[in-house]
mmCIF file of C-alpha atoms in Angstrom:
data_model
loop_
_atom_site.group_PDB
_atom_site.id
_atom_site.type_symbol
_atom_site.label_atom_id
_atom_site.label_comp_id
_atom_site.label_asym_id
_atom_site.label_seq_id
_atom_site.Cartn_x
_atom_site.Cartn_y
_atom_site.Cartn_z
ATOM 1 C CA MET A 38 75.834 123.241 197.360
ATOM 2 C CA TYR A 39 72.292 121.958 198.444
ATOM 3 C CA VAL A 40 69.236 122.764 196.589
ATOM 4 C CA THR A 41 65.637 121.980 197.287
ATOM 5 C CA ASN A 42 63.014 121.062 194.779
ATOM 6 C CA ASP A 43 59.553 121.470 196.350
ATOM 7 C CA HIS A 44 57.372 118.824 194.556
ATOM 8 C CA ALA A 45 57.634 115.665 192.661
ATOM 9 C CA VAL A 46 54.573 116.995 190.640
ATOM 10 C CA ARG A 47 54.700 120.613 189.628
ATOM 11 C CA ALA A 48 51.497 122.438 189.625
ATOM 12 C CA ALA A 49 52.071 123.347 186.007
ATOM 13 C CA VAL A 50 51.982 119.622 185.101
ATOM 14 C CA SER A 51 48.923 118.827 187.321
ATOM 15 C CA PRO A 52 47.489 121.336 189.798
ATOM 16 C CA LEU A 53 45.213 118.647 191.381
ATOM 17 C CA LEU A 54 48.009 116.100 191.991
ATOM 18 C CA SER A 55 50.410 118.834 193.198
ATOM 19 C CA GLN A 56 47.890 120.028 195.746
ATOM 20 C CA LEU A 57 47.390 116.357 196.642
ATOM 21 C CA GLU A 58 51.117 115.997 197.354
ATOM 22 C CA THR A 59 51.262 119.128 199.272
ATOM 23 C CA PHE A 60 48.201 118.505 201.626
ATOM 24 C CA SER A 61 49.029 114.662 202.074
ATOM 25 C CA GLY A 62 52.417 115.506 203.400
ATOM 26 C CA ALA A 63 53.906 113.078 200.910
ATOM 27 C CA PRO A 64 57.829 113.293 200.682
ATOM 28 C CA GLY A 65 57.979 114.305 197.040
ATOM 29 C CA GLY A 66 60.157 117.286 197.702
ATOM 30 C CA THR A 67 64.051 116.576 197.209
ATOM 31 C CA VAL A 68 67.295 117.883 198.575
ATOM 32 C CA VAL A 69 69.918 117.812 195.903
ATOM 33 C CA TYR A 70 73.674 118.000 196.537
ATOM 34 C CA VAL A 71 75.560 119.726 193.572
ATOM 35 C CA ASP A 72 79.255 120.007 193.192
ATOM 36 C CA VAL A 73 79.678 123.347 191.257
ATOM 37 C CA ASN A 74 82.673 121.830 189.582
ATOM 38 C CA ALA A 75 80.839 118.775 188.421
ATOM 39 C CA PRO A 76 77.071 119.814 188.090
ATOM 40 C CA GLY A 77 76.296 116.630 185.947
ATOM 41 C CA ALA A 78 76.985 114.590 189.212
ATOM 42 C CA ALA A 79 74.158 116.300 191.017
ATOM 43 C CA ARG A 80 72.200 113.718 193.081
ATOM 44 C CA VAL A 81 69.370 113.505 195.396
ATOM 45 C CA VAL A 82 70.385 113.125 199.136
ATOM 46 C CA ALA A 83 67.054 113.499 200.957
ATOM 47 C CA ARG A 84 63.416 113.649 200.406
ATOM 48 C CA VAL A 85 61.136 116.044 202.305
ATOM 49 C CA PRO A 86 57.463 116.906 202.174
ATOM 50 C CA PHE A 87 57.250 120.329 200.257
ATOM 51 C CA ALA A 88 60.966 120.977 200.656
ATOM 52 C CA ASN A 89 61.487 124.748 200.663
ATOM 53 C CA GLY A 90 64.288 126.795 202.430
ATOM 54 C CA VAL A 91 67.721 125.157 202.994
ATOM 55 C CA ALA A 92 70.388 126.660 205.390
ATOM 56 C CA LEU A 93 73.804 125.318 206.508
ATOM 57 C CA LEU A 94 73.211 125.340 210.350
ATOM 58 C CA ASN A 95 76.919 124.499 211.099
ATOM 59 C CA ALA A 96 79.772 122.348 209.760
ATOM 60 C CA SER A 97 78.052 119.202 210.573
ATOM 61 C CA HIS A 98 74.234 119.810 209.986
ATOM 62 C CA VAL A 99 71.997 121.279 207.390
ATOM 63 C CA ALA A 100 68.409 122.415 207.857
ATOM 64 C CA VAL A 101 65.512 122.003 205.404
ATOM 65 C CA ALA A 102 62.211 123.720 205.736
ATOM 66 C CA SER A 103 59.056 121.653 205.066
ATOM 67 C CA SER A 104 56.091 123.842 203.875
ATOM 68 C CA SER A 105 53.240 121.062 204.293
ATOM 69 C CA LYS A 106 54.850 119.093 207.326
ATOM 70 C CA ALA A 107 55.118 122.262 209.341
ATOM 71 C CA GLY A 108 58.462 121.882 210.478
ATOM 72 C CA VAL A 109 62.298 121.940 209.880
ATOM 73 C CA TYR A 110 64.285 118.676 209.035
ATOM 74 C CA LEU A 111 67.739 118.619 210.387
ATOM 75 C CA TYR A 112 70.126 116.292 208.557
ATOM 76 C CA ARG A 113 73.796 115.264 209.637
ATOM 77 C CA ILE A 114 76.233 115.837 206.605
ATOM 78 C CA ASP A 115 78.598 113.017 205.704
ATOM 79 C CA ALA A 116 81.927 114.730 205.260
ATOM 80 C CA GLY A 117 83.082 112.116 202.826
ATOM 81 C CA ASP A 118 80.305 112.310 200.121
ATOM 82 C CA HIS A 119 78.231 115.209 201.434
ATOM 83 C CA GLY A 120 75.237 112.755 201.768
ATOM 84 C CA LEU A 121 72.724 113.496 204.418
ATOM 85 C CA ALA A 122 71.444 111.451 207.340
ATOM 86 C CA PHE A 123 68.212 112.311 209.065
ATOM 87 C CA ASP A 124 68.738 113.619 212.570
ATOM 88 C CA ARG A 125 65.408 114.931 213.788
ATOM 89 C CA LEU A 126 62.265 117.132 212.827
ATOM 90 C CA ILE A 127 61.647 120.295 214.711
ATOM 91 C CA ARG A 128 57.791 120.878 214.439
ATOM 92 C CA THR A 129 56.702 124.612 213.873
ATOM 93 C CA PRO A 130 53.203 126.162 214.436
ATOM 94 C CA ALA A 131 53.292 127.381 210.697
ATOM 95 C CA GLY A 132 54.433 125.922 207.355
ATOM 96 C CA ALA A 133 58.246 126.790 207.251
ATOM 97 C CA ASP A 134 59.137 128.762 204.195
ATOM 98 C CA ASN A 135 62.612 130.071 204.260
ATOM 99 C CA LEU A 136 65.622 129.668 206.731
ATOM 100 C CA SER A 137 68.707 131.783 207.804
ATOM 101 C CA VAL A 138 71.171 131.458 210.431
ATOM 102 C CA ASP A 139 72.312 134.603 212.489
ATOM 103 C CA GLY A 140 75.777 135.332 213.638
ATOM 104 C CA ASN A 141 75.048 133.414 216.788
ATOM 105 C CA GLY A 142 74.437 130.342 214.958
ATOM 106 C CA VAL A 143 70.569 130.581 215.704
ATOM 107 C CA LEU A 144 68.182 129.245 212.990
ATOM 108 C CA LEU A 145 65.480 131.790 211.916
ATOM 109 C CA ILE A 146 62.266 130.308 210.290
ATOM 110 C CA ALA A 147 59.755 132.306 208.683
ATOM 111 C CA GLY A 148 56.549 130.696 207.713
ATOM 112 C CA HIS A 149 52.616 130.459 206.947
ATOM 113 C CA PRO A 150 50.268 129.504 209.968
ATOM 114 C CA PHE A 151 47.233 128.998 207.765
ATOM 115 C CA ALA A 152 47.755 127.741 204.307
ATOM 116 C CA PRO A 153 44.172 128.321 203.103
ATOM 117 C CA ALA A 154 44.531 132.176 203.669
ATOM 118 C CA LEU A 155 47.725 132.298 201.822
ATOM 119 C CA MET A 156 46.245 130.279 198.762
ATOM 120 C CA GLY A 157 43.341 132.680 198.783
ATOM 121 C CA VAL A 158 45.711 135.683 198.546
ATOM 122 C CA ALA A 159 47.650 133.847 195.895
ATOM 123 C CA HIS A 160 44.455 133.095 193.827
ATOM 124 C CA ARG A 161 43.072 136.709 193.838
ATOM 125 C CA ARG A 162 46.495 138.302 193.030
ATOM 126 C CA ALA A 163 46.105 137.718 189.260
ATOM 127 C CA GLY A 164 43.129 140.316 189.246
ATOM 128 C CA CYS A 165 45.040 142.711 191.283
ATOM 129 C CA ASP A 166 45.137 146.284 190.154
ATOM 130 C CA PRO A 167 45.817 148.916 192.790
ATOM 131 C CA ASN A 168 44.866 151.635 190.300
ATOM 132 C CA GLY A 169 41.690 149.803 188.980
ATOM 133 C CA GLY A 170 37.956 149.570 190.175
ATOM 134 C CA ALA A 171 36.781 148.339 193.471
ATOM 135 C CA GLU A 172 37.055 144.558 192.296
ATOM 136 C CA GLU A 173 40.645 144.958 191.110
ATOM 137 C CA ARG A 174 41.663 146.997 194.393
ATOM 138 C CA GLU A 175 39.976 144.039 196.667
ATOM 139 C CA ALA A 176 42.088 141.461 194.701
ATOM 140 C CA CYS A 177 45.228 143.239 196.058
ATOM 141 C CA LYS A 178 44.294 142.658 199.656
ATOM 142 C CA CYS A 179 46.778 140.672 201.660
ATOM 143 C CA ASP A 180 45.455 139.026 204.787
ATOM 144 C CA ALA A 181 47.438 135.818 205.224
ATOM 145 C CA PRO A 182 48.981 135.592 208.584
ATOM 146 C CA SER A 183 52.704 135.512 209.404
ATOM 147 C CA TRP A 184 54.900 133.754 211.824
ATOM 148 C CA VAL A 185 58.711 133.922 212.546
ATOM 149 C CA GLY A 186 60.506 131.822 214.898
ATOM 150 C CA GLU A 187 64.087 130.848 216.086
ATOM 151 C CA TRP A 188 65.657 127.601 217.073
ATOM 152 C CA SER A 189 68.910 126.683 218.872
ATOM 153 C CA GLU A 190 69.883 123.593 220.487
ATOM 154 C CA GLU A 191 70.192 125.244 223.694
ATOM 155 C CA GLY A 192 66.920 127.193 223.679
ATOM 156 C CA GLY A 193 64.704 125.123 221.564
ATOM 157 C CA LEU A 194 62.065 126.642 219.438
ATOM 158 C CA ARG A 195 60.749 130.211 220.303
ATOM 159 C CA THR A 196 58.392 132.574 218.516
ATOM 160 C CA VAL A 197 59.844 135.780 217.524
ATOM 161 C CA LEU A 198 56.874 137.366 215.587
ATOM 162 C CA VAL A 199 53.049 136.614 214.915
ATOM 163 C CA SER A 200 50.827 138.827 212.849
ATOM 164 C CA LEU A 201 47.363 138.107 211.829
ATOM 165 C CA GLY A 202 48.055 139.658 208.261
ATOM 166 C CA GLN A 203 45.865 142.595 208.337
ATOM 167 C CA GLU A 204 47.775 145.523 206.697
ATOM 168 C CA GLU A 205 45.039 148.145 206.802
ATOM 169 C CA ASP A 206 46.417 149.255 210.286
ATOM 170 C CA GLY A 207 49.962 149.676 208.912
ATOM 171 C CA LYS A 208 51.200 147.220 211.706
ATOM 172 C CA GLY A 209 50.109 143.772 210.103
ATOM 173 C CA MET A 210 52.457 141.796 208.169
ATOM 174 C CA CYS A 211 51.052 139.527 205.444
ATOM 175 C CA SER A 212 52.561 136.154 204.070
ATOM 176 C CA SER A 213 56.043 136.244 205.918
ATOM 177 C CA SER A 214 58.494 134.151 203.872
ATOM 178 C CA THR A 215 62.007 135.003 204.996
ATOM 179 C CA ALA A 216 63.600 136.378 208.352
ATOM 180 C CA VAL A 217 67.343 137.402 208.744
ATOM 181 C CA ARG A 218 68.858 139.011 211.818
ATOM 182 C CA ASP A 219 71.961 141.179 212.350
ATOM 183 C CA VAL A 220 72.950 140.417 215.976
ATOM 184 C CA GLY A 221 75.697 142.939 216.006
ATOM 185 C CA ARG A 222 73.259 145.782 215.159
ATOM 186 C CA GLY A 223 70.306 144.294 216.909
ATOM 187 C CA LEU A 224 68.033 144.470 213.958
ATOM 188 C CA GLY A 225 66.027 141.824 211.905
ATOM 189 C CA MET A 226 64.078 141.987 208.679
ATOM 190 C CA VAL A 227 61.069 140.007 207.348
ATOM 191 C CA SER A 228 60.132 139.617 203.669
ATOM 192 C CA MET A 229 56.712 138.967 202.547
ATOM 193 C CA LEU A 230 55.273 137.016 199.519
ATOM 194 C CA TYR A 231 52.592 139.219 198.902
ATOM 195 C CA GLY A 232 52.684 141.869 201.463
ATOM 196 C CA ARG A 233 53.941 145.472 200.930
ATOM 197 C CA GLY A 234 57.412 146.437 202.205
ATOM 198 C CA VAL A 235 59.790 144.777 204.562
ATOM 199 C CA GLY A 236 58.985 144.285 208.195
ATOM 200 C CA VAL A 237 61.733 145.334 210.774
ATOM 201 C CA PHE A 238 62.119 144.333 214.225
ATOM 202 C CA GLU A 239 64.769 144.901 217.147
ATOM 203 C CA VAL A 240 66.370 142.029 218.632
#
């Protein structure tokens, strides 16, 4: 099993240093290989700036999302010791959050095109009360844009969904975080960090 740790310096330890690590693109995040039969032997196999989602792309490669480098790192898997060797970086127009692979082996990437808007939503959310006064209701507002893309060796990177994040019209999607797709049914779903509900799209 591969697990990611997003930072070397957690925000709970030092908010300033954690943000510095995020925006500098320093490779403080890690990818850890864990053998569930011997968890004590877990070891770091790669370092990635703000390592986030991780997905097994196929039998020979694993994909790791970078939220600060705005891309997905591909690694070759060593069949012997499960170590990772860097293959390439797929640059994306958004900070990649979570990853999934559909039934056709296509990598789905959900992310955040404008980090300051997402940080603003997160900062305001502590004061959110949908049943409170005007200020508390305003704190519930979600206006961080969304982006979902797909990548395959044959087709390259392609944008699947873009939203400015405005939820008032009932069509906007705020803060996309994960996308999944059922190719058999021809439907996909997108979850959001702070948005309401789940987005559904046709393939």
